[in-house]
Coordinates of N, CA and C and ligand atoms in Angstrom, one line a residue:
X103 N 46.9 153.9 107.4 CA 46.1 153.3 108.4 C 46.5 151.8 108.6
X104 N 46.6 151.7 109.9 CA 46.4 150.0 110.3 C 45.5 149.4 111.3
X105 N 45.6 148.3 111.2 CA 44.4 147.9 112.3 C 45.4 147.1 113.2
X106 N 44.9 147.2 114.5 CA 45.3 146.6 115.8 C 44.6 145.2 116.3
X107 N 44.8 144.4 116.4 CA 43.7 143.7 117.0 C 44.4 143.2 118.0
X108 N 43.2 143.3 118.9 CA 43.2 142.7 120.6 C 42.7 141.3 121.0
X109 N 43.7 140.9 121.4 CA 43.0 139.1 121.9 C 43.2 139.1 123.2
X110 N 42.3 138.4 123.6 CA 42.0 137.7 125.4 C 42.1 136.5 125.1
X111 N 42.9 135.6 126.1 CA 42.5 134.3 126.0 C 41.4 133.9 127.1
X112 N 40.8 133.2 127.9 CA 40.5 132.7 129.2 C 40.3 131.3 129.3
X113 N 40.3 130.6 130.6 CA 40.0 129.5 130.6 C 39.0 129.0 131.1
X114 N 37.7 128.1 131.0 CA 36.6 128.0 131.3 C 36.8 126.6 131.9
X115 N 36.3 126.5 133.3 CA 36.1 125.4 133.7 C 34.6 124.6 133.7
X116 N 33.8 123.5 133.2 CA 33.1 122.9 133.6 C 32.1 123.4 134.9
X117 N 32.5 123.3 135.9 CA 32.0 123.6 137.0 C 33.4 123.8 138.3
X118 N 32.6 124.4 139.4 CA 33.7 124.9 140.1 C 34.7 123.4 141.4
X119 N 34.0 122.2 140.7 CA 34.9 121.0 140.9 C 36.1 120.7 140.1
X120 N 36.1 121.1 138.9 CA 37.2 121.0 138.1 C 37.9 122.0 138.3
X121 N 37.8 123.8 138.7 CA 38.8 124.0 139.0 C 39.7 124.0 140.2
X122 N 40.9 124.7 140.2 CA 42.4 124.4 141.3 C 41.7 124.5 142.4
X123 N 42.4 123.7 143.4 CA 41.9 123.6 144.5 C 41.6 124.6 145.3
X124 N 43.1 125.4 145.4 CA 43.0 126.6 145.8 C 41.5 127.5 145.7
X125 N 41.2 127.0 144.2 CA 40.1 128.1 143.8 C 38.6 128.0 144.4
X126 N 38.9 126.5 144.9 CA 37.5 126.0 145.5 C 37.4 126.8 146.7
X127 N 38.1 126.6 147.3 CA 38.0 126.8 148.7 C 37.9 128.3 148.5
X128 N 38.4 129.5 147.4 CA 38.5 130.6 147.8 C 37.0 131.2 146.7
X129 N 36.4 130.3 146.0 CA 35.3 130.8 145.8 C 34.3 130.3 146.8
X130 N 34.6 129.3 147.7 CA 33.6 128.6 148.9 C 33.5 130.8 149.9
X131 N 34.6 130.6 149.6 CA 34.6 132.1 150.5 C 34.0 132.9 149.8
X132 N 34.2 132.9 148.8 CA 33.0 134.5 148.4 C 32.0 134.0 147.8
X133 N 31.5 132.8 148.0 CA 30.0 132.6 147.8 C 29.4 132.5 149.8
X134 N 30.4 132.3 150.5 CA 29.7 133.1 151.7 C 29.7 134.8 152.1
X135 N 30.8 135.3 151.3 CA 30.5 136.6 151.2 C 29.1 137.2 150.9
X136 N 28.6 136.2 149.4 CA 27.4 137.3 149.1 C 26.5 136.5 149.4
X137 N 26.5 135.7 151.2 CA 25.1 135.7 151.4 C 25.1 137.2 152.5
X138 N 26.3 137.9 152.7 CA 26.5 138.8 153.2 C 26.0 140.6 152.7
X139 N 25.7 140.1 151.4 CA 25.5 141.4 150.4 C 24.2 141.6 151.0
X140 N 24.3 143.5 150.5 CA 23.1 144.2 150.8 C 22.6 144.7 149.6
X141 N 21.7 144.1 149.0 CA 21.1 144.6 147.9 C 19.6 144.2 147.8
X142 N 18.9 145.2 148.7 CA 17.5 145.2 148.6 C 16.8 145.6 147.2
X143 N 18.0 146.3 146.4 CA 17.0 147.3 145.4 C 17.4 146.4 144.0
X144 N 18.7 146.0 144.0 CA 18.8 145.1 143.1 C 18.8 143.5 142.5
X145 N 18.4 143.2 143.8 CA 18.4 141.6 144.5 C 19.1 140.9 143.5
X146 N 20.6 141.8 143.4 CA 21.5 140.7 142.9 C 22.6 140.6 143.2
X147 N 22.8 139.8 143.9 CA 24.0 139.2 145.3 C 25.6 139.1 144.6
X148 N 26.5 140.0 145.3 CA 27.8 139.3 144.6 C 29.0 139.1 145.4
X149 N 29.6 138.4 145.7 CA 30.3 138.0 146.4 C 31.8 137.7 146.4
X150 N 32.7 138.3 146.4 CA 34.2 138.4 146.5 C 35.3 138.0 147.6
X151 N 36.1 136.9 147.0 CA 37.5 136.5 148.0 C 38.8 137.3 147.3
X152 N 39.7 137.7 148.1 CA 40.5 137.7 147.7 C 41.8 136.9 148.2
X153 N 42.8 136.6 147.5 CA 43.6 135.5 148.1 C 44.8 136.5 147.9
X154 N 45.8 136.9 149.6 CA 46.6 138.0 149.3 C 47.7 137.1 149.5
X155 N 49.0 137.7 148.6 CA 50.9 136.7 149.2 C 50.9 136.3 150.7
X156 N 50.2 137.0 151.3 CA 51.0 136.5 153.3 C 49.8 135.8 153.6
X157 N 48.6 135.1 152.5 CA 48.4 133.7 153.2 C 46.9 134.6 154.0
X158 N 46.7 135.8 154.0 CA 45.3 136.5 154.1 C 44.0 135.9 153.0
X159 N 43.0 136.3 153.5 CA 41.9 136.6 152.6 C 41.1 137.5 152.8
X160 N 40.6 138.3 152.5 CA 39.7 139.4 152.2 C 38.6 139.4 151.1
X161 N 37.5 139.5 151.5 CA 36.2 138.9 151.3 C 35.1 140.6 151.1
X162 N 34.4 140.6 150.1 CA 33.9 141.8 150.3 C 32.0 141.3 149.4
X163 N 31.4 142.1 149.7 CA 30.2 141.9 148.7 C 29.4 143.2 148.0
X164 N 28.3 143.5 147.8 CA 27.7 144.3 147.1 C 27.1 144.9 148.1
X165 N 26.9 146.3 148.4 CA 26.2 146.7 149.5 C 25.8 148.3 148.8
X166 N 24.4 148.2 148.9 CA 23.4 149.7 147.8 C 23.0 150.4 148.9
X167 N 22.3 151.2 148.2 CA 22.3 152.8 148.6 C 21.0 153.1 148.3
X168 N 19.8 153.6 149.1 CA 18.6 154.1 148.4 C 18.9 155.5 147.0
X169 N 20.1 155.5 147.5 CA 20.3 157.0 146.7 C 21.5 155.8 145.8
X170 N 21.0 155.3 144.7 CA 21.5 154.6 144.1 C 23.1 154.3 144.2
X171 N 23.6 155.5 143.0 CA 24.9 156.1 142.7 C 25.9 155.5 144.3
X172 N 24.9 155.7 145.0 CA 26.4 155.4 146.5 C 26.3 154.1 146.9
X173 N 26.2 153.2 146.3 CA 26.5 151.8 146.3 C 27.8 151.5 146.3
X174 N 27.8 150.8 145.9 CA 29.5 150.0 145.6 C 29.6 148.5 145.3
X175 N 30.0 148.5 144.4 CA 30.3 146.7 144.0 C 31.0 146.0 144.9
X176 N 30.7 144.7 144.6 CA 31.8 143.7 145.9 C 33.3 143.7 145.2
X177 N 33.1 143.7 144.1 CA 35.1 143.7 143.9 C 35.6 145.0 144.4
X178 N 35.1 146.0 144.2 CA 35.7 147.3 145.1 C 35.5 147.2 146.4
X179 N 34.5 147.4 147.1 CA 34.2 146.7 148.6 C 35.5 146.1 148.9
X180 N 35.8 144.8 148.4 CA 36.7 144.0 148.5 C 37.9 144.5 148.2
X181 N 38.1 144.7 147.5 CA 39.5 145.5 147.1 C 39.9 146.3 147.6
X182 N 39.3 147.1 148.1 CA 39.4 148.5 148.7 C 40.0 148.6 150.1
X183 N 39.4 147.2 150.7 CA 39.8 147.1 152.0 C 41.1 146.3 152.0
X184 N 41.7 145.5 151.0 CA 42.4 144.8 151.2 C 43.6 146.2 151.0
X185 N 43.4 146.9 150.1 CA 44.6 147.9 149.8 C 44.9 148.6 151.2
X186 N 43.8 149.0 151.9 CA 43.7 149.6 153.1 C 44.1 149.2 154.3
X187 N 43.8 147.8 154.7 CA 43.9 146.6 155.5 C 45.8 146.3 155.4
X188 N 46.5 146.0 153.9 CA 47.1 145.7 154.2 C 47.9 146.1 152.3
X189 N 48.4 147.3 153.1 CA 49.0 147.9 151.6 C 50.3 147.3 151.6
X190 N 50.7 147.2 150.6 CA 52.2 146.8 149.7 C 52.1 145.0 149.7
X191 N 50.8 144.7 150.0 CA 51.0 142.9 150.1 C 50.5 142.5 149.0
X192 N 50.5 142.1 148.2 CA 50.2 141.3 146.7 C 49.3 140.4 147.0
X193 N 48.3 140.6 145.8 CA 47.2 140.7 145.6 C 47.1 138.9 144.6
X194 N 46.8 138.0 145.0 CA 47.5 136.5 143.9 C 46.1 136.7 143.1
X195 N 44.9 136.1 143.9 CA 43.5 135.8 142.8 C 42.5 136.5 143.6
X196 N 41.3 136.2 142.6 CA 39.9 137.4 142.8 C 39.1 136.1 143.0
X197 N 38.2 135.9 143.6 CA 37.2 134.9 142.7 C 36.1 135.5 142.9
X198 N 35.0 135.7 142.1 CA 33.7 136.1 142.0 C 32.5 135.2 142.0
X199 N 31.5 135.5 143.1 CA 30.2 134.5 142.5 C 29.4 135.5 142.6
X200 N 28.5 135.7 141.5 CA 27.6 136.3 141.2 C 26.4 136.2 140.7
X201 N 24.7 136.3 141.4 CA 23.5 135.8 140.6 C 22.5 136.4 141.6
X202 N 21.4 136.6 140.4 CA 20.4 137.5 141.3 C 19.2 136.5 142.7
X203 N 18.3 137.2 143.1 CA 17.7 136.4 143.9 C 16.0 136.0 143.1
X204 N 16.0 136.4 142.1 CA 14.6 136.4 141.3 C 14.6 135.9 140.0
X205 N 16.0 135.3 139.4 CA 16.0 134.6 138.7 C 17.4 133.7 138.8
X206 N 17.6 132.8 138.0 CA 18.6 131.7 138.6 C 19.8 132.2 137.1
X207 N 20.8 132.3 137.9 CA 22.0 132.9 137.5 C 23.3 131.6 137.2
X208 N 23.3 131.6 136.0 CA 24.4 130.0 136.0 C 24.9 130.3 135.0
X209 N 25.2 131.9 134.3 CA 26.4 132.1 133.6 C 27.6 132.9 134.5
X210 N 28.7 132.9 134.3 CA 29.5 133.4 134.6 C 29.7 134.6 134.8
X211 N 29.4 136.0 135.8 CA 29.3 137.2 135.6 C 30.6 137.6 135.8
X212 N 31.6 138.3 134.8 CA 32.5 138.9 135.4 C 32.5 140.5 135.9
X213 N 33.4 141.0 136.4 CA 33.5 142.2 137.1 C 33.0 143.5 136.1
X214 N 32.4 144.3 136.5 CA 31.8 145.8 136.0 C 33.0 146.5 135.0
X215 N 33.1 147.0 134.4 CA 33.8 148.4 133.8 C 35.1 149.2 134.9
X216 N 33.9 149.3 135.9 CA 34.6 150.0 136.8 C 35.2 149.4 137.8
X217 N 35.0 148.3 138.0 CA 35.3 147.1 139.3 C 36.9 146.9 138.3
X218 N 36.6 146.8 137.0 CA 37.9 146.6 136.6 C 39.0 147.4 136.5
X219 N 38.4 148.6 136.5 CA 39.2 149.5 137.0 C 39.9 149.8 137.7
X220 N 39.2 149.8 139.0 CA 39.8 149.5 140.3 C 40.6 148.3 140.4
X221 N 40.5 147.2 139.7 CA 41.5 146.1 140.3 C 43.4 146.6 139.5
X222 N 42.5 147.1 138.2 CA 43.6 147.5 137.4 C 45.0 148.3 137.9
X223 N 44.3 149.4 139.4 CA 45.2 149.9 140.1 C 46.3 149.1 140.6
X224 N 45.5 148.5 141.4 CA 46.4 147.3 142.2 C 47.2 146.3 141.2
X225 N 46.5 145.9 140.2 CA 47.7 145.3 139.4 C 48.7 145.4 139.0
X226 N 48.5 147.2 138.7 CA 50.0 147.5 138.0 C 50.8 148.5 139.0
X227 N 50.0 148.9 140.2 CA 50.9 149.2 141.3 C 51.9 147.9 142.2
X228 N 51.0 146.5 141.8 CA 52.0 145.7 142.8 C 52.8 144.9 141.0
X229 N 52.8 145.5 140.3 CA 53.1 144.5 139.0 C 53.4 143.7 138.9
X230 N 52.3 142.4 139.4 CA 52.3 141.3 139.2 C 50.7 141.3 138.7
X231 N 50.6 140.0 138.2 CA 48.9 139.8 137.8 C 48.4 139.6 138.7
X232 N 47.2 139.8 138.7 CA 45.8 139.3 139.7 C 45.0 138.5 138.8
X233 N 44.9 137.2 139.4 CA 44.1 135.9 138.4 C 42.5 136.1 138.6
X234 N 41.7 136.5 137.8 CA 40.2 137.0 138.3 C 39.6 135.5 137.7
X235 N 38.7 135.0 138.8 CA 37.9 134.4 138.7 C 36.3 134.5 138.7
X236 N 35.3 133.8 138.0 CA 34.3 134.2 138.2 C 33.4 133.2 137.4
X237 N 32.0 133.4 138.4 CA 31.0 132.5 138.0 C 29.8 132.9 138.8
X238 N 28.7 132.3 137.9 CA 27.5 132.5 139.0 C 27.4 131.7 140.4
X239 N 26.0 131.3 140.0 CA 25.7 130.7 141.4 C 26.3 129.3 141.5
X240 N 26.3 129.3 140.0 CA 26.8 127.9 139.8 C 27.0 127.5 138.5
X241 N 27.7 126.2 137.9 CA 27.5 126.5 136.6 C 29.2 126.6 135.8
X242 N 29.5 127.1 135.1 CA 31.0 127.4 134.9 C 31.6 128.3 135.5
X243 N 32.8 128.1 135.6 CA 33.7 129.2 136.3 C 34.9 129.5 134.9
X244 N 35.5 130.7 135.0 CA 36.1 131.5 134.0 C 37.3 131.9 134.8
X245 N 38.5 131.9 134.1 CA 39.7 132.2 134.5 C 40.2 133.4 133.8
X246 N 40.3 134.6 134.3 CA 41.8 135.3 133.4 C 42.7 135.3 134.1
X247 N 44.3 135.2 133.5 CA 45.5 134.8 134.2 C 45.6 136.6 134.8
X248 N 45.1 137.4 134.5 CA 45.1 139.0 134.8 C 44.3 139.9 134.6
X249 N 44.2 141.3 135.4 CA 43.3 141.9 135.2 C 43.1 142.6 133.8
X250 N 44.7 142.6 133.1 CA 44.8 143.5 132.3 C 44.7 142.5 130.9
X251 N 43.9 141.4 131.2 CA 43.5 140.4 130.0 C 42.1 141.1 129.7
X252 N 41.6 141.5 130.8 CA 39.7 141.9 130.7 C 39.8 143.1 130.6
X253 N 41.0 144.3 130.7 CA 40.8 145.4 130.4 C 41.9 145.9 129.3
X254 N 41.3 145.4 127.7 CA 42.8 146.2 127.2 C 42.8 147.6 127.1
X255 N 44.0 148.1 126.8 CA 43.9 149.5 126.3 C 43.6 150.3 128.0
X256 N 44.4 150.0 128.8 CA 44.0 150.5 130.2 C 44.7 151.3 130.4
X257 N 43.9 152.6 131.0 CA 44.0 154.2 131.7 C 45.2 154.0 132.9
X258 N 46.3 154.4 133.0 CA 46.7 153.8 133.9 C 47.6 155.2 134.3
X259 N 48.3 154.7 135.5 CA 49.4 156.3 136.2 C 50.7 156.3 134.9
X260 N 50.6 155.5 134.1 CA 51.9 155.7 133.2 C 51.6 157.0 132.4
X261 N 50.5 157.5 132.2 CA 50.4 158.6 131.6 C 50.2 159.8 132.1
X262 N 50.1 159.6 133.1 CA 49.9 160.7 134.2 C 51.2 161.8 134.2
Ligands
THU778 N1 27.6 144.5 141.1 C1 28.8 144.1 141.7 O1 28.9 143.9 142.9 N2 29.8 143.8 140.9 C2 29.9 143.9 139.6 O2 30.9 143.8 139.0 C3 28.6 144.2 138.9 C4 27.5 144.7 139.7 C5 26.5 144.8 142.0 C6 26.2 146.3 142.0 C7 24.7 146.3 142.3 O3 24.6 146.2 143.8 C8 24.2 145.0 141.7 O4 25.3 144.2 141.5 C9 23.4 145.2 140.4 O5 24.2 146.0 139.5

């Protein structure tokens, strides 16, 4: 028997003034995304930019379902359309803002299980990284240089 161990690094910024500039402006965008979110049942707003190679952005939020289950997260929302919108174009950063409407949200939420999932496609279909960014409403912002820093051990078509 041996043991494996898995490390993540990430980088934490202060607040979203200290980080890249780039990053400002493209979490400016997906914190107007999730004033766009539909979540009556969860009142908790989340909002996604994406920054694609040809200089696009695609922007997606959280939008529920009285019948729960048929919801959908903003990183898939977002993702989903950018794959569809404009397939084979590389995918650079994510940025996330995310925090409820009934209590005040200033840690850093990053992407679901399954949101990571889904970006995981796109990562190792265009194989290059996708830099995921994320934070609440406010407060620190978190960097991973890829998706496959937040997901190790990932289910992917290589085994297929
Ligand atoms: N949500 C997202 O949009 N992204 C995540 O990564 C986590 C959760 C949404 C789904 C649901 O509308 C609400 O947040 C509460 O779970």
């Amino acid at each position: 028997m041996k043991e494996i161990k898995i490390e993540t690094t990430l980088s934490v910024f202060e607040d979203l003034k200290e980080s890249p500039e780039n990053i400002v402006s493209l979490m400016k965008q997906a914190e107007e995304a999730r004033e766009k979110a539909y979540a009556p049942y969860s009142k908790f707003l989340v909002g996604v930019a994406i920054q694609l190679e040809n200089g696009e952005v695609i922007t997606g939020s959280n939008q529920e379902n009285a019948s729960y289950p048929s919801g959908l997260c903003a990183e898939r929302t977002a993702i989903y359309y950018a794959g569809a919108k404009y397939p084979g174009v590389a995918m650079k950063s994510m940025a996330i803002m995310a925090g409820s409407t009934i209590h005040k949200t200033i840690t850093p939420i990053p992407p679901c299980g399954a949101c990571r999932q889904a970006i995981a496609e796109y990562e190792v279909k265009q194989d290059e990284p996708i830099e995921i960014y994320f934070m609440g409403e406010s407060g620190k912002v978190v960097k991973s240089e890829s998706l496959a820093n937040l997901l190790p051990l990932v289910f992917d078509k290589s085994v297929l």
